[in-house]
């Protein structure tokens, strides 16, 4: 099986590449390195001891994507490529709609031309909006997303549903990620946000390594047990393994549709900070701040469908996740740059 990973040098893409190569799949990576590093591609080769083609392309460039399909016999595409900063998407929505929709449409059109019919999409829990009850289940309707980033995910899901409806040979799995954190235990690949991190774990890690002075906790007056937001954190390796299971599912003729990828457990910001203090042995100073606009109080997955249909069993608990993240950040305090 030969799998094209768009955005394969990114955080989730690189971890998925490792799992696929370790299980004997062949891969091709397409990445423009706009929010990732070519070093990650070398690290994937180093961890797995395997080689594969990597194209430095923007997947909105139809000719460049066509060339990949011409030069490689691809069986399935996993589409990670896209812009993903929630706050930035509120400031420059047109750029988010243009890039994320264009990338998905270009890849889908080129797949069709090349006769490739299996697609796995990196979606997000944010497509549930804020009105559905917790835990989120796949049979609940999509809601109003809190950011243009989220809306691009919901729109691409809808595009895929319509495309699969119109073309019975196309099958698409929509993987709805909750909060992926952690890193490969080798400490060779991990999350490498550009600039000031928006997400909790990279920010905490930068405080722990001394790159930033203190964490700002956005809101302690939420209707949650300790007042801080509750999220469903999942190890990026567990997430990566779900992609392999989704490939196997499509290979045995599985139906198109969404799957939640979360642990099913919720942890508050305070609990995460406490666990990070314990694992790192660092004080991690934290200051309470007002709520961040658009943050829902609680986000937790029901992962029954992924467990039952894909056979997915997330295996790594919070301490292990944070320890793996810490190994990466400690050895790479400036990400792939050193
Ligand atoms: C967001 C997106 C999600 C996306 C994910 C990863 C929404 C609703 N969610 O998740 O779609 O997949 O990012 O890109 O748009 N926090 C702090 N201080 C910080 C940073 C975060 O207190 O410096 C808090 C936040 O208020 C939140 C929690 O930590 O309660 C987790 O935040 P974050 O890691 O940014 O993820 P989400 O916002 O849940």
Short mmCIF file of C-alpha atoms and ligand atoms in Angstrom, two decimals:
data_model
loop_
_atom_site.label_atom_id
_atom_site.label_comp_id
_atom_site.label_asym_id
_atom_site.label_seq_id
_atom_site.Cartn_x
_atom_site.Cartn_y
_atom_site.Cartn_z
CA UNK A 1 0.00 0.00 0.00
CA UNK A 2 1.41 3.39 -1.02
CA UNK A 3 0.02 6.39 0.86
CA UNK A 4 0.38 10.07 -0.03
CA UNK A 5 0.60 12.25 3.07
CA UNK A 6 -0.08 15.90 2.30
CA UNK A 7 1.40 17.95 5.14
CA UNK A 8 3.39 14.85 6.06
CA UNK A 9 6.24 16.84 7.62
CA UNK A 10 3.89 18.49 10.13
CA UNK A 11 3.18 17.46 13.70
CA UNK A 12 0.52 14.80 13.15
CA UNK A 13 1.69 13.96 9.62
CA UNK A 14 5.23 13.09 10.73
CA UNK A 15 4.03 10.84 13.55
CA UNK A 16 1.63 9.10 11.18
CA UNK A 17 4.42 8.65 8.62
CA UNK A 18 6.49 6.80 11.24
CA UNK A 19 3.62 4.45 12.16
CA UNK A 20 2.86 3.68 8.50
CA UNK A 21 6.50 2.99 7.59
CA UNK A 22 6.96 0.82 10.69
CA UNK A 23 3.98 -1.27 9.61
CA UNK A 24 5.39 -1.83 6.13
CA UNK A 25 3.39 0.76 4.16
CA UNK A 26 5.16 2.87 1.53
CA UNK A 27 4.63 6.60 1.72
CA UNK A 28 5.09 9.78 -0.29
CA UNK A 29 5.20 13.13 1.50
CA UNK A 30 4.04 16.42 -0.02
CA UNK A 31 4.70 19.50 2.10
CA UNK A 32 5.42 23.18 1.47
CA UNK A 33 7.21 23.51 4.84
CA UNK A 34 5.27 26.71 5.55
CA UNK A 35 4.56 25.49 9.09
CA UNK A 36 6.90 22.50 9.27
CA UNK A 37 10.52 21.63 8.65
CA UNK A 38 12.32 19.44 6.11
CA UNK A 39 14.34 18.23 9.12
CA UNK A 40 11.23 16.30 10.18
CA UNK A 41 11.44 14.30 6.93
CA UNK A 42 15.04 13.34 7.71
CA UNK A 43 14.01 12.37 11.24
CA UNK A 44 11.23 10.12 9.93
CA UNK A 45 13.89 8.35 7.82
CA UNK A 46 16.21 8.14 10.83
CA UNK A 47 13.55 6.66 13.17
CA UNK A 48 12.26 4.10 10.69
CA UNK A 49 15.41 3.34 8.67
CA UNK A 50 13.30 3.63 5.54
CA UNK A 51 13.42 5.96 2.55
CA UNK A 52 10.55 7.52 0.60
CA UNK A 53 9.95 10.39 -1.84
CA UNK A 54 9.30 13.83 -0.34
CA UNK A 55 8.02 16.62 -2.59
CA UNK A 56 8.48 20.27 -1.64
CA UNK A 57 5.16 21.46 -3.08
CA UNK A 58 2.15 23.55 -2.19
CA UNK A 59 -0.83 21.23 -2.65
CA UNK A 60 -2.98 24.05 -4.00
CA UNK A 61 -0.69 23.83 -7.07
CA UNK A 62 -2.63 21.46 -9.30
CA UNK A 63 0.25 20.76 -11.73
CA UNK A 64 2.59 19.88 -8.87
CA UNK A 65 0.04 17.50 -7.33
CA UNK A 66 -0.66 15.92 -10.73
CA UNK A 67 3.04 15.22 -11.06
CA UNK A 68 3.07 13.36 -7.74
CA UNK A 69 0.25 11.10 -8.93
CA UNK A 70 2.02 10.61 -12.28
CA UNK A 71 5.32 9.66 -10.68
CA UNK A 72 3.94 7.40 -7.93
CA UNK A 73 1.26 4.76 -7.83
CA UNK A 74 -0.82 6.03 -4.89
CA UNK A 75 -3.49 3.88 -3.20
CA UNK A 76 -4.76 6.34 -0.61
CA UNK A 77 -4.33 9.98 0.39
CA UNK A 78 -4.18 11.21 3.98
CA UNK A 79 -4.78 14.94 3.82
CA UNK A 80 -3.14 16.80 6.71
CA UNK A 81 -2.10 19.93 4.80
CA UNK A 82 -3.79 23.13 5.88
CA UNK A 83 -3.56 26.19 8.05
CA UNK A 84 -4.46 25.47 11.66
CA UNK A 85 -4.05 28.48 13.95
CA UNK A 86 -7.47 29.23 15.40
CA UNK A 87 -6.76 32.86 16.42
CA UNK A 88 -5.04 33.71 13.13
CA UNK A 89 -8.03 32.34 11.22
CA UNK A 90 -10.25 34.96 12.89
CA UNK A 91 -7.87 37.71 11.73
CA UNK A 92 -7.31 36.51 8.15
CA UNK A 93 -10.36 34.37 7.34
CA UNK A 94 -10.11 34.73 3.56
CA UNK A 95 -6.63 33.27 3.57
CA UNK A 96 -7.90 30.30 5.63
CA UNK A 97 -10.88 29.66 3.37
CA UNK A 98 -8.75 30.03 0.24
CA UNK A 99 -5.90 27.80 1.40
CA UNK A 100 -7.75 25.04 3.22
CA UNK A 101 -10.58 24.65 0.71
CA UNK A 102 -8.30 25.00 -2.30
CA UNK A 103 -5.88 22.38 -0.95
CA UNK A 104 -8.64 19.84 -0.30
CA UNK A 105 -10.36 20.46 -3.65
CA UNK A 106 -7.11 20.32 -5.63
CA UNK A 107 -6.06 17.05 -4.02
CA UNK A 108 -9.52 15.52 -4.55
CA UNK A 109 -9.63 16.58 -8.21
CA UNK A 110 -6.15 15.24 -8.89
CA UNK A 111 -7.04 11.98 -7.12
CA UNK A 112 -10.07 11.59 -9.35
CA UNK A 113 -7.99 12.18 -12.50
CA UNK A 114 -5.48 9.60 -11.29
CA UNK A 115 -8.18 7.07 -10.35
CA UNK A 116 -7.35 7.12 -6.61
CA UNK A 117 -10.46 6.57 -4.53
CA UNK A 118 -9.52 6.48 -0.84
CA UNK A 119 -9.19 9.61 1.26
CA UNK A 120 -8.57 10.20 4.95
CA UNK A 121 -9.14 13.72 6.21
CA UNK A 122 -7.71 15.48 9.28
CA UNK A 123 -10.83 16.99 10.77
CA UNK A 124 -11.40 18.42 14.22
CA UNK A 125 -13.71 18.20 17.24
CA UNK A 126 -14.47 21.85 16.59
CA UNK A 127 -16.97 20.80 13.87
CA UNK A 128 -19.45 19.86 16.63
CA UNK A 129 -19.94 23.55 17.49
CA UNK A 130 -21.05 24.41 21.01
CA UNK A 131 -24.67 23.25 21.25
CA UNK A 132 -24.28 19.46 21.25
CA UNK A 133 -24.18 17.71 24.64
CA UNK A 134 -20.88 16.26 25.94
CA UNK A 135 -19.51 13.70 25.11
CA UNK A 136 -19.66 14.30 21.37
CA UNK A 137 -20.82 11.40 19.24
CA UNK A 138 -20.50 11.06 15.49
CA UNK A 139 -24.30 10.86 15.03
CA UNK A 140 -24.69 14.42 16.36
CA UNK A 141 -25.04 17.21 13.80
CA UNK A 142 -22.20 19.54 12.96
CA UNK A 143 -22.67 22.92 14.63
CA UNK A 144 -21.66 26.53 14.21
CA UNK A 145 -17.86 26.56 14.54
CA UNK A 146 -16.18 29.15 16.75
CA UNK A 147 -13.56 30.13 14.14
CA UNK A 148 -13.00 30.25 10.37
CA UNK A 149 -10.41 27.48 10.88
CA UNK A 150 -13.14 25.24 12.30
CA UNK A 151 -15.54 26.25 9.54
CA UNK A 152 -13.03 25.15 6.89
CA UNK A 153 -12.96 21.70 8.54
CA UNK A 154 -16.77 21.52 8.57
CA UNK A 155 -16.96 22.71 4.94
CA UNK A 156 -14.43 20.12 3.76
CA UNK A 157 -16.38 17.41 5.61
CA UNK A 158 -19.50 18.50 3.71
CA UNK A 159 -17.62 18.58 0.40
CA UNK A 160 -16.44 15.02 1.05
CA UNK A 161 -19.94 13.83 1.90
CA UNK A 162 -21.28 15.31 -1.35
CA UNK A 163 -18.36 13.93 -3.38
CA UNK A 164 -18.83 10.42 -1.93
CA UNK A 165 -22.57 10.64 -2.58
CA UNK A 166 -21.96 11.58 -6.22
CA UNK A 167 -19.21 9.03 -6.82
CA UNK A 168 -19.81 5.60 -5.34
CA UNK A 169 -16.18 4.60 -5.93
CA UNK A 170 -14.87 7.35 -3.62
CA UNK A 171 -14.57 6.56 0.08
CA UNK A 172 -13.55 9.06 2.73
CA UNK A 173 -12.90 8.74 6.43
CA UNK A 174 -13.12 11.95 8.46
CA UNK A 175 -10.96 11.76 11.56
CA UNK A 176 -12.10 14.29 14.15
CA UNK A 177 -9.13 15.01 16.37
CA UNK A 178 -9.68 16.21 19.91
CA UNK A 179 -6.52 17.66 21.54
CA UNK A 180 -3.41 15.88 20.22
CA UNK A 181 -0.32 16.31 22.40
CA UNK A 182 2.89 14.37 23.13
CA UNK A 183 5.69 13.31 20.81
CA UNK A 184 7.47 10.23 19.51
CA UNK A 185 9.37 8.65 22.46
CA UNK A 186 12.65 8.89 20.51
CA UNK A 187 12.49 12.66 21.11
CA UNK A 188 13.39 13.14 17.41
CA UNK A 189 10.05 14.50 16.16
CA UNK A 190 7.46 16.62 17.93
CA UNK A 191 5.34 19.73 17.83
CA UNK A 192 7.23 22.80 16.59
CA UNK A 193 4.93 25.82 16.61
CA UNK A 194 6.15 28.98 14.90
CA UNK A 195 6.23 32.08 17.13
CA UNK A 196 4.29 32.25 20.38
CA UNK A 197 2.42 28.96 20.83
CA UNK A 198 -1.38 29.16 20.88
CA UNK A 199 -1.89 25.70 22.29
CA UNK A 200 -1.55 24.76 25.92
CA UNK A 201 1.09 22.03 25.91
CA UNK A 202 3.68 23.74 23.70
CA UNK A 203 3.27 26.87 25.82
CA UNK A 204 3.75 24.95 29.08
CA UNK A 205 6.81 23.22 27.61
CA UNK A 206 8.36 26.55 26.63
CA UNK A 207 7.84 27.82 30.19
CA UNK A 208 9.39 24.62 31.55
CA UNK A 209 12.50 24.95 29.33
CA UNK A 210 12.84 28.62 30.30
CA UNK A 211 11.92 30.13 26.92
CA UNK A 212 8.90 31.92 28.42
CA UNK A 213 8.40 33.25 31.91
CA UNK A 214 4.93 32.06 32.87
CA UNK A 215 1.78 30.44 31.58
CA UNK A 216 -1.43 32.46 31.25
CA UNK A 217 -4.43 30.35 32.22
CA UNK A 218 -7.36 31.61 30.18
CA UNK A 219 -10.31 31.64 32.60
CA UNK A 220 -10.98 29.99 35.96
CA UNK A 221 -14.69 30.78 36.15
CA UNK A 222 -16.00 28.11 33.77
CA UNK A 223 -18.74 25.70 34.87
CA UNK A 224 -16.19 22.89 35.36
CA UNK A 225 -14.99 21.17 38.59
CA UNK A 226 -12.04 23.55 39.15
CA UNK A 227 -13.23 26.45 36.97
CA UNK A 228 -10.68 25.91 34.16
CA UNK A 229 -11.53 24.43 30.74
CA UNK A 230 -11.66 20.67 30.32
CA UNK A 231 -10.26 19.02 27.18
CA UNK A 232 -9.77 15.50 25.85
CA UNK A 233 -6.01 15.14 25.34
CA UNK A 234 -4.77 12.28 23.18
CA UNK A 235 -1.23 11.07 22.51
CA UNK A 236 -0.19 11.91 18.95
CA UNK A 237 1.07 8.30 18.58
CA UNK A 238 -2.36 6.91 19.46
CA UNK A 239 -3.78 9.35 16.95
CA UNK A 240 -1.24 8.27 14.33
CA UNK A 241 -2.12 4.61 14.85
CA UNK A 242 -5.78 5.42 14.19
CA UNK A 243 -4.79 6.53 10.67
CA UNK A 244 -3.31 3.12 10.00
CA UNK A 245 -6.51 1.48 11.24
CA UNK A 246 -8.55 3.82 9.04
CA UNK A 247 -6.47 2.71 6.03
CA UNK A 248 -7.14 -0.94 6.87
CA UNK A 249 -10.83 -0.13 7.32
CA UNK A 250 -11.03 1.47 3.85
CA UNK A 251 -9.08 -1.47 2.43
CA UNK A 252 -11.73 -3.89 3.65
CA UNK A 253 -14.46 -1.77 2.04
CA UNK A 254 -15.50 0.26 5.10
CA UNK A 255 -18.17 2.93 4.68
CA UNK A 256 -17.33 6.62 4.44
CA UNK A 257 -17.94 8.63 7.59
CA UNK A 258 -16.58 10.43 10.64
CA UNK A 259 -14.69 8.98 13.61
CA UNK A 260 -13.84 10.80 16.84
CA UNK A 261 -10.26 10.44 17.97
CA UNK A 262 -10.12 11.31 21.64
CA UNK A 263 -9.34 9.39 24.82
CA UNK A 264 -12.86 9.80 26.20
CA UNK A 265 -11.42 11.42 29.36
CA UNK A 266 -11.30 15.10 30.22
CA UNK A 267 -8.57 17.01 32.07
CA UNK A 268 -8.70 20.64 33.18
CA UNK A 269 -6.01 23.21 32.46
CA UNK A 270 -5.08 23.11 36.17
CA UNK A 271 -4.74 19.32 36.08
CA UNK A 272 -2.50 19.56 33.01
CA UNK A 273 -0.29 22.16 34.70
CA UNK A 274 -0.04 20.03 37.87
CA UNK A 275 0.89 16.93 35.87
CA UNK A 276 3.45 18.90 33.85
CA UNK A 277 5.03 20.19 37.10
CA UNK A 278 5.26 16.63 38.40
CA UNK A 279 6.71 15.17 35.19
CA UNK A 280 9.21 17.95 34.47
CA UNK A 281 10.14 18.81 38.05
CA UNK A 282 9.88 22.49 37.04
CA UNK A 283 7.79 25.08 38.89
CA UNK A 284 5.91 26.32 35.74
CA UNK A 285 4.55 29.61 37.13
CA UNK A 286 0.97 30.30 36.04
CA UNK A 287 -1.20 33.42 36.20
CA UNK A 288 -4.99 33.47 35.90
CA UNK A 289 -6.26 35.60 33.01
CA UNK A 290 -9.70 36.33 31.56
CA UNK A 291 -11.31 33.77 29.27
CA UNK A 292 -10.00 33.44 25.72
CA UNK A 293 -12.84 34.23 23.27
CA UNK A 294 -14.37 31.16 21.64
CA UNK A 295 -13.14 28.58 24.18
CA UNK A 296 -15.94 26.16 25.14
CA UNK A 297 -15.86 25.00 28.82
CA UNK A 298 -15.64 21.26 28.09
CA UNK A 299 -14.77 19.13 25.04
CA UNK A 300 -14.78 15.34 25.42
CA UNK A 301 -15.09 12.61 22.78
CA UNK A 302 -17.15 9.52 22.77
CA UNK A 303 -14.65 7.16 21.12
CA UNK A 304 -16.93 4.11 20.98
CA UNK A 305 -17.28 4.18 17.20
CA UNK A 306 -13.51 4.25 16.62
CA UNK A 307 -13.05 1.46 19.18
CA UNK A 308 -15.78 -0.75 17.76
CA UNK A 309 -15.45 -0.12 14.03
CA UNK A 310 -11.74 0.60 13.61
CA UNK A 311 -10.56 -1.49 16.58
CA UNK A 312 -8.71 1.55 17.97
CA UNK A 313 -7.57 1.41 21.58
CA UNK A 314 -5.78 4.53 22.80
CA UNK A 315 -3.03 3.28 25.07
CA UNK A 316 -1.14 6.16 26.60
CA UNK A 317 -2.17 8.03 29.75
CA UNK A 318 -1.58 11.67 30.62
CA UNK A 319 1.75 11.28 32.45
CA UNK A 320 3.27 9.28 29.60
CA UNK A 321 1.99 11.82 27.07
CA UNK A 322 3.50 14.74 28.94
CA UNK A 323 6.76 12.85 29.57
CA UNK A 324 7.12 12.19 25.81
CA UNK A 325 6.32 15.84 25.00
CA UNK A 326 8.89 16.91 27.59
CA UNK A 327 11.62 14.66 26.10
CA UNK A 328 11.10 16.36 22.74
CA UNK A 329 10.96 19.93 24.05
CA UNK A 330 13.93 19.44 26.36
CA UNK A 331 16.13 18.12 23.57
CA UNK A 332 14.76 20.68 21.04
CA UNK A 333 14.05 23.89 23.01
CA UNK A 334 13.91 25.79 19.69
CA UNK A 335 12.10 23.06 17.77
CA UNK A 336 13.80 21.70 14.64
CA UNK A 337 16.02 24.80 14.53
CA UNK A 338 18.09 23.47 17.43
C1 LIG B 1 -7.89 24.26 19.54
C2 LIG B 1 -9.01 24.10 18.54
C3 LIG B 1 -8.95 22.75 17.89
C4 LIG B 1 -7.58 22.50 17.33
C5 LIG B 1 -6.57 22.60 18.48
C6 LIG B 1 -5.16 22.33 18.00
C7 LIG B 1 -11.19 25.16 18.94
C8 LIG B 1 -12.44 25.14 19.73
N1 LIG B 1 -10.30 24.23 19.22
O1 LIG B 1 -8.22 23.46 20.65
O2 LIG B 1 -9.89 22.68 16.85
O3 LIG B 1 -7.55 21.21 16.76
O4 LIG B 1 -6.63 23.92 19.01
O5 LIG B 1 -4.72 23.32 17.12
O6 LIG B 1 -11.01 26.00 18.09
N2 LIG B 1 -5.00 27.57 27.36
C9 LIG B 1 -4.50 28.37 28.38
N3 LIG B 1 -3.33 29.06 28.15
C10 LIG B 1 -2.64 28.97 26.98
C11 LIG B 1 -3.15 28.14 25.94
C12 LIG B 1 -4.34 27.45 26.17
O7 LIG B 1 -5.09 28.47 29.45
O8 LIG B 1 -1.59 29.64 26.83
C13 LIG B 1 -6.23 26.81 27.60
C14 LIG B 1 -7.33 27.16 26.61
O9 LIG B 1 -8.11 28.21 27.11
C15 LIG B 1 -8.10 25.83 26.55
C16 LIG B 1 -7.04 24.76 26.83
O10 LIG B 1 -5.94 25.44 27.41
O11 LIG B 1 -9.02 25.79 27.57
C17 LIG B 1 -6.59 24.05 25.57
O12 LIG B 1 -6.24 25.03 24.60
P1 LIG B 1 -5.53 24.67 23.22
O13 LIG B 1 -4.36 23.80 23.46
O14 LIG B 1 -5.31 25.94 22.48
O15 LIG B 1 -6.59 23.77 22.44
P2 LIG B 1 -8.13 24.04 22.12
O16 LIG B 1 -8.45 25.48 22.12
O17 LIG B 1 -8.94 23.13 22.98
#
